[in-house]
PDB file of C-alpha atoms in Angstrom:
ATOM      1  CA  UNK A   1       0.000   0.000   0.000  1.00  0.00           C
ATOM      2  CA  UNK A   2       1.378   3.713  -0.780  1.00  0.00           C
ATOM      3  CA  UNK A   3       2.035   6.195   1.972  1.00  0.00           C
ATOM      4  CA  UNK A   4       1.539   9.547   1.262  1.00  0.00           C
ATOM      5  CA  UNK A   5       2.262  11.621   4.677  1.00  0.00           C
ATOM      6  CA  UNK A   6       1.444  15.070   4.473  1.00  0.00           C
ATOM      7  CA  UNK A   7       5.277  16.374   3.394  1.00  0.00           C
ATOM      8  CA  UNK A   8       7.331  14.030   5.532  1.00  0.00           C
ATOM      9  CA  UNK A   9       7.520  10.934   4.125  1.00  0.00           C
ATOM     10  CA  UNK A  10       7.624   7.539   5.720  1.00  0.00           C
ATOM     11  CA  UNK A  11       5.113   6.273   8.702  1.00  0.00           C
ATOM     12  CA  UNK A  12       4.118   3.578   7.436  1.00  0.00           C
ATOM     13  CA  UNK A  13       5.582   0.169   7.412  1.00  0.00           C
ATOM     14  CA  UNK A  14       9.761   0.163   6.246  1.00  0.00           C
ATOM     15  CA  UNK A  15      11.206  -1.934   3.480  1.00  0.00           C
ATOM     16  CA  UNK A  16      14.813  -3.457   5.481  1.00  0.00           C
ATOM     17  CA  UNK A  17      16.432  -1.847   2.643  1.00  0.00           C
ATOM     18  CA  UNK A  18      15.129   1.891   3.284  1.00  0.00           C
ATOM     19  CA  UNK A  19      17.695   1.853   6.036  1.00  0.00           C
ATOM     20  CA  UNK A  20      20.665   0.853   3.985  1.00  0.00           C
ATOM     21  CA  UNK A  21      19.437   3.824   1.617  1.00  0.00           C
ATOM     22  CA  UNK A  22      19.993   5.867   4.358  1.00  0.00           C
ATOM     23  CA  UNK A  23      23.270   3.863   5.435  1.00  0.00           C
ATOM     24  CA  UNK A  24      24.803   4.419   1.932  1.00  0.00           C
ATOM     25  CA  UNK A  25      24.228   8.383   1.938  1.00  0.00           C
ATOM     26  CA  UNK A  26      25.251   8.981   5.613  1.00  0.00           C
ATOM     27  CA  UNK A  27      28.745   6.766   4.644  1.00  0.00           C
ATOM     28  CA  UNK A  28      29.807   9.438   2.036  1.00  0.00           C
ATOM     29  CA  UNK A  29      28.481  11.915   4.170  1.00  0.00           C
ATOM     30  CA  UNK A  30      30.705  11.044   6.883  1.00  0.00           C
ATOM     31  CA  UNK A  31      33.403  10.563   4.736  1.00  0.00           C
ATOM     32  CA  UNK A  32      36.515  12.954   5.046  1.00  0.00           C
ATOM     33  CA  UNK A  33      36.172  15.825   2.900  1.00  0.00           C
ATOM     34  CA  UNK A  34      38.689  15.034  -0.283  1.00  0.00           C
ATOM     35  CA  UNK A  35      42.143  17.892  -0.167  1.00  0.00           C
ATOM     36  CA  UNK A  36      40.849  18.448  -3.701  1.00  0.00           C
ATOM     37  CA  UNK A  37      37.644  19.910  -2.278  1.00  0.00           C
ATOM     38  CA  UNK A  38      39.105  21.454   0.644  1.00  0.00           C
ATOM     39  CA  UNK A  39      41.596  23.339  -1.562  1.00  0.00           C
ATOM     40  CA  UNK A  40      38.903  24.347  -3.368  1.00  0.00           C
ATOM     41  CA  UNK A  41      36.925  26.098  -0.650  1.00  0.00           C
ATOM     42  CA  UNK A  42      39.993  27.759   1.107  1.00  0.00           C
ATOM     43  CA  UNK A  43      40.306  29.104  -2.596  1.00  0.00           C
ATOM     44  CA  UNK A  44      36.640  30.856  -2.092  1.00  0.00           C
ATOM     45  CA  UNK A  45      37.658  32.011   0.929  1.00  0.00           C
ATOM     46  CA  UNK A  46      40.309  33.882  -0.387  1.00  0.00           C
ATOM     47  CA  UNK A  47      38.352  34.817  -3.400  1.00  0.00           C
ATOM     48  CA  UNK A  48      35.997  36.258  -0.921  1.00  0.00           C
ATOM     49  CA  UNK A  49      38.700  38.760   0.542  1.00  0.00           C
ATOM     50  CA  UNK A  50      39.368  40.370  -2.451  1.00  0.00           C
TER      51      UNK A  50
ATOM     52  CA  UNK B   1      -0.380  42.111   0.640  1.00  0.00           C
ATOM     53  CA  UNK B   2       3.239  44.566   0.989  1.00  0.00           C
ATOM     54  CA  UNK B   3       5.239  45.284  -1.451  1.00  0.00           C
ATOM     55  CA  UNK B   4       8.022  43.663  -0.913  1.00  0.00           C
ATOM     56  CA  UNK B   5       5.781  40.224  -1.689  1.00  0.00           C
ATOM     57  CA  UNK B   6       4.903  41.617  -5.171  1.00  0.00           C
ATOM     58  CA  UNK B   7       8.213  42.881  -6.264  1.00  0.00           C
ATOM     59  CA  UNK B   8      11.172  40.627  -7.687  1.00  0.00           C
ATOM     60  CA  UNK B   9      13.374  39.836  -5.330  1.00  0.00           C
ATOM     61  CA  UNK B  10      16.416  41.800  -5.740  1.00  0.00           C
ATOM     62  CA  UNK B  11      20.254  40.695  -6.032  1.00  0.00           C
ATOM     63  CA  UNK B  12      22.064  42.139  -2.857  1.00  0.00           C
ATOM     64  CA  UNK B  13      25.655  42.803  -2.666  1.00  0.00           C
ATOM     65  CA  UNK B  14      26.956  40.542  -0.324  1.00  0.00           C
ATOM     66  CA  UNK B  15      29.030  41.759   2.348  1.00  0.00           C
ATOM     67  CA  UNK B  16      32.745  40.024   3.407  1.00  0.00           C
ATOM     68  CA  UNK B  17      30.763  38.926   6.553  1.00  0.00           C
ATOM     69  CA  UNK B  18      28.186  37.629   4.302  1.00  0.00           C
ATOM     70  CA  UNK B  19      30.513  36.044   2.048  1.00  0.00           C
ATOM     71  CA  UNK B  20      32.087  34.472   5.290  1.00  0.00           C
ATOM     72  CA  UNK B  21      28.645  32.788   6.297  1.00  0.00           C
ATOM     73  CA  UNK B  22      28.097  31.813   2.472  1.00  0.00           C
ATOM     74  CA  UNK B  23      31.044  30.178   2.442  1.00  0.00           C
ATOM     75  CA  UNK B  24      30.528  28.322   5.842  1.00  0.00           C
ATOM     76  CA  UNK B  25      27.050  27.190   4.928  1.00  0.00           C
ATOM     77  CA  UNK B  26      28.725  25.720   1.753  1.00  0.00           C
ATOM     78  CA  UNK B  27      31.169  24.125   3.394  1.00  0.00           C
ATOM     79  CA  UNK B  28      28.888  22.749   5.776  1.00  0.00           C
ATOM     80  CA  UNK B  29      26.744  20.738   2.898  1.00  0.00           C
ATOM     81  CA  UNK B  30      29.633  19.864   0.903  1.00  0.00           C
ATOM     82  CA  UNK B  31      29.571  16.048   2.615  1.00  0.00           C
ATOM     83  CA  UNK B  32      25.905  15.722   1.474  1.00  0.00           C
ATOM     84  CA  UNK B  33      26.255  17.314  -2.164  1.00  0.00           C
ATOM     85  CA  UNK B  34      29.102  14.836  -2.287  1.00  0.00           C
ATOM     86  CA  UNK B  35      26.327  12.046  -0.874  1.00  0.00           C
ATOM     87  CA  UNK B  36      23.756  13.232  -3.444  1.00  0.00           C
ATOM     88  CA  UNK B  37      26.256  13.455  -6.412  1.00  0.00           C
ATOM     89  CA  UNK B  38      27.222  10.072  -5.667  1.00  0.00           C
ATOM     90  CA  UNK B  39      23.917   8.299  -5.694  1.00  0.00           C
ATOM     91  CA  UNK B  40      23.344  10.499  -9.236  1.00  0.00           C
ATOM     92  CA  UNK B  41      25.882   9.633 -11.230  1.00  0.00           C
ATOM     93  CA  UNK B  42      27.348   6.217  -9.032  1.00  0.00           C
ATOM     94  CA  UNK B  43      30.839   7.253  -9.248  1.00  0.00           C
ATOM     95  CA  UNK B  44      33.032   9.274  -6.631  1.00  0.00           C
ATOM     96  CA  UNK B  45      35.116  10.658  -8.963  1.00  0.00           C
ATOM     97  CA  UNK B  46      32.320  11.871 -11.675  1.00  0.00           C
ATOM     98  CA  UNK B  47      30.369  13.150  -8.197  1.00  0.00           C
ATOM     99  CA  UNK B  48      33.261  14.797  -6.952  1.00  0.00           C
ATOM    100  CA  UNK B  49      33.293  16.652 -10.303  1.00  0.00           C
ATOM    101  CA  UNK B  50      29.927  17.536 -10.160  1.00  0.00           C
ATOM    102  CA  UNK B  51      30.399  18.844  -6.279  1.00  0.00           C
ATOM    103  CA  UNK B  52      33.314  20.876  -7.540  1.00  0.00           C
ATOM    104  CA  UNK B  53      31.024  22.360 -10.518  1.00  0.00           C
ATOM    105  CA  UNK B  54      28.536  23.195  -8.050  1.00  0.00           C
ATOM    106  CA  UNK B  55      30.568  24.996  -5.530  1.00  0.00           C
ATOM    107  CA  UNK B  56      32.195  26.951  -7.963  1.00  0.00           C
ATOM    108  CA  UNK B  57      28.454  28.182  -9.606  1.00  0.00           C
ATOM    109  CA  UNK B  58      27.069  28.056  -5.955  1.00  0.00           C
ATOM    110  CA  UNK B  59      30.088  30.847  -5.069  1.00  0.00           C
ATOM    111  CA  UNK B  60      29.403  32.834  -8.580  1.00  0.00           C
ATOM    112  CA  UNK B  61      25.645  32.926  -7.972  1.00  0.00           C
ATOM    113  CA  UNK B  62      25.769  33.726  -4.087  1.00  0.00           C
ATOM    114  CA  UNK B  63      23.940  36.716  -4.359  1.00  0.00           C
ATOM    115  CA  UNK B  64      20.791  35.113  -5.684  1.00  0.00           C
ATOM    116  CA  UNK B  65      21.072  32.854  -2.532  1.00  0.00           C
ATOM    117  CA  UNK B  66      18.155  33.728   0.087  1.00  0.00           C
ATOM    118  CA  UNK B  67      19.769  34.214   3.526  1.00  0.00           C
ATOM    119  CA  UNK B  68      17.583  32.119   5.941  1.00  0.00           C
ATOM    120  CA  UNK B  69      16.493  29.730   3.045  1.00  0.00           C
ATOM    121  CA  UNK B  70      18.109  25.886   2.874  1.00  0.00           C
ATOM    122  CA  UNK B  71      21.492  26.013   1.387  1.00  0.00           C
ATOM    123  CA  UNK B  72      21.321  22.155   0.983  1.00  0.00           C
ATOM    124  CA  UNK B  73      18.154  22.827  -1.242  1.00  0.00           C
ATOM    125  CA  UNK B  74      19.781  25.304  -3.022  1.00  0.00           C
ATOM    126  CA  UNK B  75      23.005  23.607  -4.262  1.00  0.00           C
ATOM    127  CA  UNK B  76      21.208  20.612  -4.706  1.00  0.00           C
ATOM    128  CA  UNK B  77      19.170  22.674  -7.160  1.00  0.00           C
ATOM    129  CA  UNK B  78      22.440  23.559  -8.385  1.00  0.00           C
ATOM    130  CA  UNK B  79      23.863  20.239  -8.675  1.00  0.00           C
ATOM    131  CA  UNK B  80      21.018  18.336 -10.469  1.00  0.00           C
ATOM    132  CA  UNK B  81      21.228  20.584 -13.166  1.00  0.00           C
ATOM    133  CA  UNK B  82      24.999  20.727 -13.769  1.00  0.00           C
ATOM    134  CA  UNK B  83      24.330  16.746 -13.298  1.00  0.00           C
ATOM    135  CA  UNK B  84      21.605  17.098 -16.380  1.00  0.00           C
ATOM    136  CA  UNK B  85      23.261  19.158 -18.675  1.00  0.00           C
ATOM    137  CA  UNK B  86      26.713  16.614 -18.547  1.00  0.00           C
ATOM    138  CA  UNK B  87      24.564  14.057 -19.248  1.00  0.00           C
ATOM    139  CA  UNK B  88      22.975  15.736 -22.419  1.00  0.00           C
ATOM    140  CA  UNK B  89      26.107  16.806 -23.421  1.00  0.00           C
ATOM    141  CA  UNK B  90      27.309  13.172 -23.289  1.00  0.00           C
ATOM    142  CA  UNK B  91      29.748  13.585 -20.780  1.00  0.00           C
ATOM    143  CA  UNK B  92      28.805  10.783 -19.279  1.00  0.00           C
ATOM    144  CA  UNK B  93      27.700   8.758 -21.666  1.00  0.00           C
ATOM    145  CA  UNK B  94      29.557   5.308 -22.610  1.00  0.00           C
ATOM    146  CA  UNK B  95      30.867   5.609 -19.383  1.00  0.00           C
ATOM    147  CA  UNK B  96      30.315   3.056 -17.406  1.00  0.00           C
ATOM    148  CA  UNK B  97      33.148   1.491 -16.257  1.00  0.00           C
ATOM    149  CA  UNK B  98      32.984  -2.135 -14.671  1.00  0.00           C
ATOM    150  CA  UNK B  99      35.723  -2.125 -12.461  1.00  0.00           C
ATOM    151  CA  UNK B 100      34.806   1.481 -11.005  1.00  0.00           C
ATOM    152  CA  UNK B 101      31.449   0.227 -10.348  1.00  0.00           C
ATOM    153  CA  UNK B 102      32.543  -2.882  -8.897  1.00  0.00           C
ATOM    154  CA  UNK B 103      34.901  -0.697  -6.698  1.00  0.00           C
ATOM    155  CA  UNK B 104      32.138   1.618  -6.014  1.00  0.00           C
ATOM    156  CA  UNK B 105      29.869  -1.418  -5.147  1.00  0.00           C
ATOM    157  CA  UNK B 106      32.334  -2.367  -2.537  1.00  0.00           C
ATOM    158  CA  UNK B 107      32.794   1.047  -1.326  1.00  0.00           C
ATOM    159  CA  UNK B 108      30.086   2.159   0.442  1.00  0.00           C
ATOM    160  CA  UNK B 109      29.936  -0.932   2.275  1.00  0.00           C
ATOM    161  CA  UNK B 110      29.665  -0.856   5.909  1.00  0.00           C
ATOM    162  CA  UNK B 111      30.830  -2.929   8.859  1.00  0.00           C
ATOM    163  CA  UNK B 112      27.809  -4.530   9.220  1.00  0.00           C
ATOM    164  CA  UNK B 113      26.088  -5.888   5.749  1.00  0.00           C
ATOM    165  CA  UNK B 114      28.515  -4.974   2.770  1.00  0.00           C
ATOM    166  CA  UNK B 115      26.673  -6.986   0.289  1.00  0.00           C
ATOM    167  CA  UNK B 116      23.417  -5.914   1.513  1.00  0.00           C
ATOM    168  CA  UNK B 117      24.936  -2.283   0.912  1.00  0.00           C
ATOM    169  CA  UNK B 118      26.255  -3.258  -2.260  1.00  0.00           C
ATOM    170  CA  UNK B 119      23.297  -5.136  -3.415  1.00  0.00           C
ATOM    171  CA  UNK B 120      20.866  -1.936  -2.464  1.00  0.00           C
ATOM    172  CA  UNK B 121      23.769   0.343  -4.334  1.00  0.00           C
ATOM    173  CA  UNK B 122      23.217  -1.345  -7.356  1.00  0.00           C
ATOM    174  CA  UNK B 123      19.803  -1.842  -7.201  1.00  0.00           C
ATOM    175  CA  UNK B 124      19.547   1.969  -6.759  1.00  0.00           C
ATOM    176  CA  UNK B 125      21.663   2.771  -9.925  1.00  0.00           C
ATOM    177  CA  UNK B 126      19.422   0.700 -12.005  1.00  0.00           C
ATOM    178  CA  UNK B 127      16.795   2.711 -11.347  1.00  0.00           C
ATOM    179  CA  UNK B 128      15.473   5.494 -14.007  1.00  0.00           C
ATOM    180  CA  UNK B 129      17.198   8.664 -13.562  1.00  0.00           C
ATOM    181  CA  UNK B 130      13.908  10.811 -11.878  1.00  0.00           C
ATOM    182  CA  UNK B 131      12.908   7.744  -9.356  1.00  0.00           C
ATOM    183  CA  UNK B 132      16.447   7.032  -7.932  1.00  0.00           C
ATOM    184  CA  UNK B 133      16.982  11.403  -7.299  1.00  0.00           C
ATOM    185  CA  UNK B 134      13.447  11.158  -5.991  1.00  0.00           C
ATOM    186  CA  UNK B 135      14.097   8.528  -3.696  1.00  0.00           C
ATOM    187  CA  UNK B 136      17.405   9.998  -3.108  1.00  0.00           C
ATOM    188  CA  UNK B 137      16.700  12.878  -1.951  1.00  0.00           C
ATOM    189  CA  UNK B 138      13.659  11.639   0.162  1.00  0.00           C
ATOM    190  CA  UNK B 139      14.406   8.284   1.156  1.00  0.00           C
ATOM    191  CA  UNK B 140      18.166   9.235   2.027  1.00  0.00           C
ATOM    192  CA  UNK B 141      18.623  12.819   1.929  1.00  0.00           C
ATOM    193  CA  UNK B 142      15.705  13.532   4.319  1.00  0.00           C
ATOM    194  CA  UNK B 143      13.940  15.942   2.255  1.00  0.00           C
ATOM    195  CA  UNK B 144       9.800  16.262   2.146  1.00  0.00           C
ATOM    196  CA  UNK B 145       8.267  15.677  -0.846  1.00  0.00           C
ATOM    197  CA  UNK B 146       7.372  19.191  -1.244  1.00  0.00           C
ATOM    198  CA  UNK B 147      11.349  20.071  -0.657  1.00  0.00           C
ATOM    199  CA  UNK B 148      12.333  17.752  -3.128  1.00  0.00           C
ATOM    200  CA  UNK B 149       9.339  18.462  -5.580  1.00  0.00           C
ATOM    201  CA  UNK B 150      10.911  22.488  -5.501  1.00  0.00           C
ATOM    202  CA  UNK B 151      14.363  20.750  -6.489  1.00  0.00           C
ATOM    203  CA  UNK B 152      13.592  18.184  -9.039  1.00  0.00           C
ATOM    204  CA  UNK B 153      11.472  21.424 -10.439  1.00  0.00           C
ATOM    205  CA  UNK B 154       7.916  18.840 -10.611  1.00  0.00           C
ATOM    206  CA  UNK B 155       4.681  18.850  -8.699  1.00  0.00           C
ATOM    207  CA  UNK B 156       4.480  17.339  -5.358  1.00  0.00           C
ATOM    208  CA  UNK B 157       2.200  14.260  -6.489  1.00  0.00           C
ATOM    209  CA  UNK B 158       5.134  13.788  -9.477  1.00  0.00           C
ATOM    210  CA  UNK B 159       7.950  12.939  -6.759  1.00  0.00           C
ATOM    211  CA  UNK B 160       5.057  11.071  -4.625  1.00  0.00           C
ATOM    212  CA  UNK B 161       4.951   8.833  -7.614  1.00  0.00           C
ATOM    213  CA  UNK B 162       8.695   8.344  -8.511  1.00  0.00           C
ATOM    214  CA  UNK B 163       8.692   7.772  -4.748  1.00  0.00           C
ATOM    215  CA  UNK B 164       6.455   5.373  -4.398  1.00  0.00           C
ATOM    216  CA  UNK B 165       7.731   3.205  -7.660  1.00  0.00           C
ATOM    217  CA  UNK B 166      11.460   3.604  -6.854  1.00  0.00           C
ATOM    218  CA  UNK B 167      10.363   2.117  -3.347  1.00  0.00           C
ATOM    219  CA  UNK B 168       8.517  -0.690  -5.253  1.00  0.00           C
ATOM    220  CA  UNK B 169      10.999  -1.566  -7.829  1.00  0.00           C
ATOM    221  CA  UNK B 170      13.943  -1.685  -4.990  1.00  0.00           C
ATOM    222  CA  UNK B 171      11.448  -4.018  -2.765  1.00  0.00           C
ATOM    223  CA  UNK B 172      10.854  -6.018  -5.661  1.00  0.00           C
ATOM    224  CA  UNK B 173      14.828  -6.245  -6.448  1.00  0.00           C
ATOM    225  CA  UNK B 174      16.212  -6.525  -3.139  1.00  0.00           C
ATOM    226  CA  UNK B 175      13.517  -8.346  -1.475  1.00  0.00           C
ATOM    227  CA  UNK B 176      12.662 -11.123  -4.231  1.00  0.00           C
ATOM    228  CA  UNK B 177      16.079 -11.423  -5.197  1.00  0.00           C
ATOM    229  CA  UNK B 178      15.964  -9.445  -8.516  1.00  0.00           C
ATOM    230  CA  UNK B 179      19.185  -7.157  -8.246  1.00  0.00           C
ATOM    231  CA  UNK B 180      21.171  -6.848 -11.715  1.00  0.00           C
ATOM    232  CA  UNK B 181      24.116  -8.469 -11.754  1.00  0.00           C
ATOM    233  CA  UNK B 182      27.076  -5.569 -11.708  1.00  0.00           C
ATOM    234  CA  UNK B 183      28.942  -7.172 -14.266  1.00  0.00           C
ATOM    235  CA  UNK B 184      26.138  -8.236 -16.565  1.00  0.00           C
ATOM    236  CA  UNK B 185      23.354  -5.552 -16.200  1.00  0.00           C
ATOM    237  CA  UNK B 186      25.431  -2.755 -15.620  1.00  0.00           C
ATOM    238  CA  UNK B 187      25.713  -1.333 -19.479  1.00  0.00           C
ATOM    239  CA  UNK B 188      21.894  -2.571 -19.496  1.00  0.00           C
ATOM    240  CA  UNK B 189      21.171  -0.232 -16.659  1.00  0.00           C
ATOM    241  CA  UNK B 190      23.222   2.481 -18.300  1.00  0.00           C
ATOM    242  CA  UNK B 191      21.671   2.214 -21.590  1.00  0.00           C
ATOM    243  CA  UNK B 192      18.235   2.327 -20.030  1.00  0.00           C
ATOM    244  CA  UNK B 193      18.908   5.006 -18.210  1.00  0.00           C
ATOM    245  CA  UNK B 194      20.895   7.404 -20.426  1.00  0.00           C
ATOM    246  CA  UNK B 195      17.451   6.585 -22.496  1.00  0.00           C
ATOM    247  CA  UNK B 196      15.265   7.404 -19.663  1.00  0.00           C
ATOM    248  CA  UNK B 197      17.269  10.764 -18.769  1.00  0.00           C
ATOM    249  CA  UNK B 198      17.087  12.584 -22.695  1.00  0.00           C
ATOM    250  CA  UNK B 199      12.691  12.436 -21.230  1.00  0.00           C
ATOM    251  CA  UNK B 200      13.869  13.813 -17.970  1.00  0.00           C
ATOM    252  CA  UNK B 201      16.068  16.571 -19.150  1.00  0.00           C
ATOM    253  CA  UNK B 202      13.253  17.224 -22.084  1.00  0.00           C
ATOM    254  CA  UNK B 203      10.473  17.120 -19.243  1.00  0.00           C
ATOM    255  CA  UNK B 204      11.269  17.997 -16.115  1.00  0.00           C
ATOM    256  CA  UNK B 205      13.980  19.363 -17.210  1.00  0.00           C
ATOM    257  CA  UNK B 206      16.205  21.675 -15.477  1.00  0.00           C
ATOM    258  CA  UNK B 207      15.301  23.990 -12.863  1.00  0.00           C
ATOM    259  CA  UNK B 208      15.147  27.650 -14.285  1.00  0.00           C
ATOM    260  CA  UNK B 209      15.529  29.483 -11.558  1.00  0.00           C
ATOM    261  CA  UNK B 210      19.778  28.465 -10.652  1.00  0.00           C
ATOM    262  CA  UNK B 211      20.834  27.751 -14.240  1.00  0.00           C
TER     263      UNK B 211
END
């Protein structure tokens, strides 16, 4: 059956898998930012101060 | 009504302080544009392209960012379309590289279930292009359906129903068994959805508003 919440989705019952979904996004998330990425942004930061 | 509702919103000059808390704020959902980019596209180094892309037109556009508004919204706005227009453009296309997405199958995976991870990875990149960002970006990414209808550009009940199949499809995958094969299916699942993603960039399309 299809759950439509009101905006937040979810409530009803959870497929074992929609926690891995979750798992697999909060893993990169958590991940350590790459130097390539981090150069990047100290390079807007000093493109900020100009 | 005031008058400030009717009029266009207006591009402000940022200030260095404001530029400051930009640049924090973009820092801050760099791990999740990363996330996001990577459950696009199913490659960290193609999503770490696409995260660079975006923080460089995320930094050039700042001033059309609403102070107060969801930064993670915004440059996810941002993101999706850089992530569309590659894809027209054929950057991606042809792509799909077995050993990277073997790697990247292996990747992700946890401490716990690694092939359950990897299984659920795959399943999710064989999805068409609209139902895995919709499910992305609710099932994972937390947004509401309304939040991620204002991204993807659709109506509410649109990303309800890419929703709802994308959660049917990866039941039916993961749960029966049906997950394609990485090394088989994989330039299957590209094919189909490179095909898929020419009527989601000629639909939905990109969002006007950040391009």
């Amino acid at each position: 059956m299809a759950v439509h919440g009101k905006g937040r989705p979810g409530g009803g019952r959870k497929p074992e898998w929609a926690q891995g979904l979750k798992k697999l996004y909060d893993s990169v998330v958590e991940e350590p930012l790459p130097d390539d990425l981090a150069a990047l942004l100290a390079r807007l930061d000093e493109e900020g101060k100009k | 009504m005031t008058a400030a509702a009717t009029v266009p919103r207006q591009l402000i000059p940022r200030s260095d302080a404001d530029r400051a808390a930009f640049k924090r704020d973009l820092a801050a959902v760099v791990p999740h544009l990363r996330a996001f980019a990577r459950g696009l596209c199913g490659r960290p180094d193609m999503a770490d392209d696409l995260v660079q892309e975006t923080m460089l037109k995320a930094w050039a556009a700042q001033d059309r960012f609403e102070p107060g508004t969801s930064m993670r919204a915004w440059t996810f706005v941002i993101l999706r379309n850089i992530y569309l227009t590659d894809m027209r453009r054929n950057r991606f296309r042809g792509e799909y590289d077995e050993l990277v997405a073997e790697r990247i199958l292996v990747e992700p995976a946890g401490q716990e279930a690694p092939l359950h991870l990897a299984d659920l990875h795959n399943a999710l990149l064989s999805l068409p292009p609209e139902r895995r960002e919709a499910l992305l970006l609710v099932g994972a990414g937390g947004f509401s359906y309304e939040e991620a209808a204002e991204i993807c550009g659709c109506a509410v009940g649109t990303i309800k129903s890419r929703v709802g199949r994308a959660r049917a499809a990866l039941s039916q995958m993961i749960e029966a068994g049906g997950v394609p094969d990485a090394d088989r299916k994989g330039k299957e699942a590209h094919a189909a959805i490179m095909d898929e993603l020419d009527m989601v960039a000629a639909g939905d399309g990109l969002t006007e508003h950040l391009r």
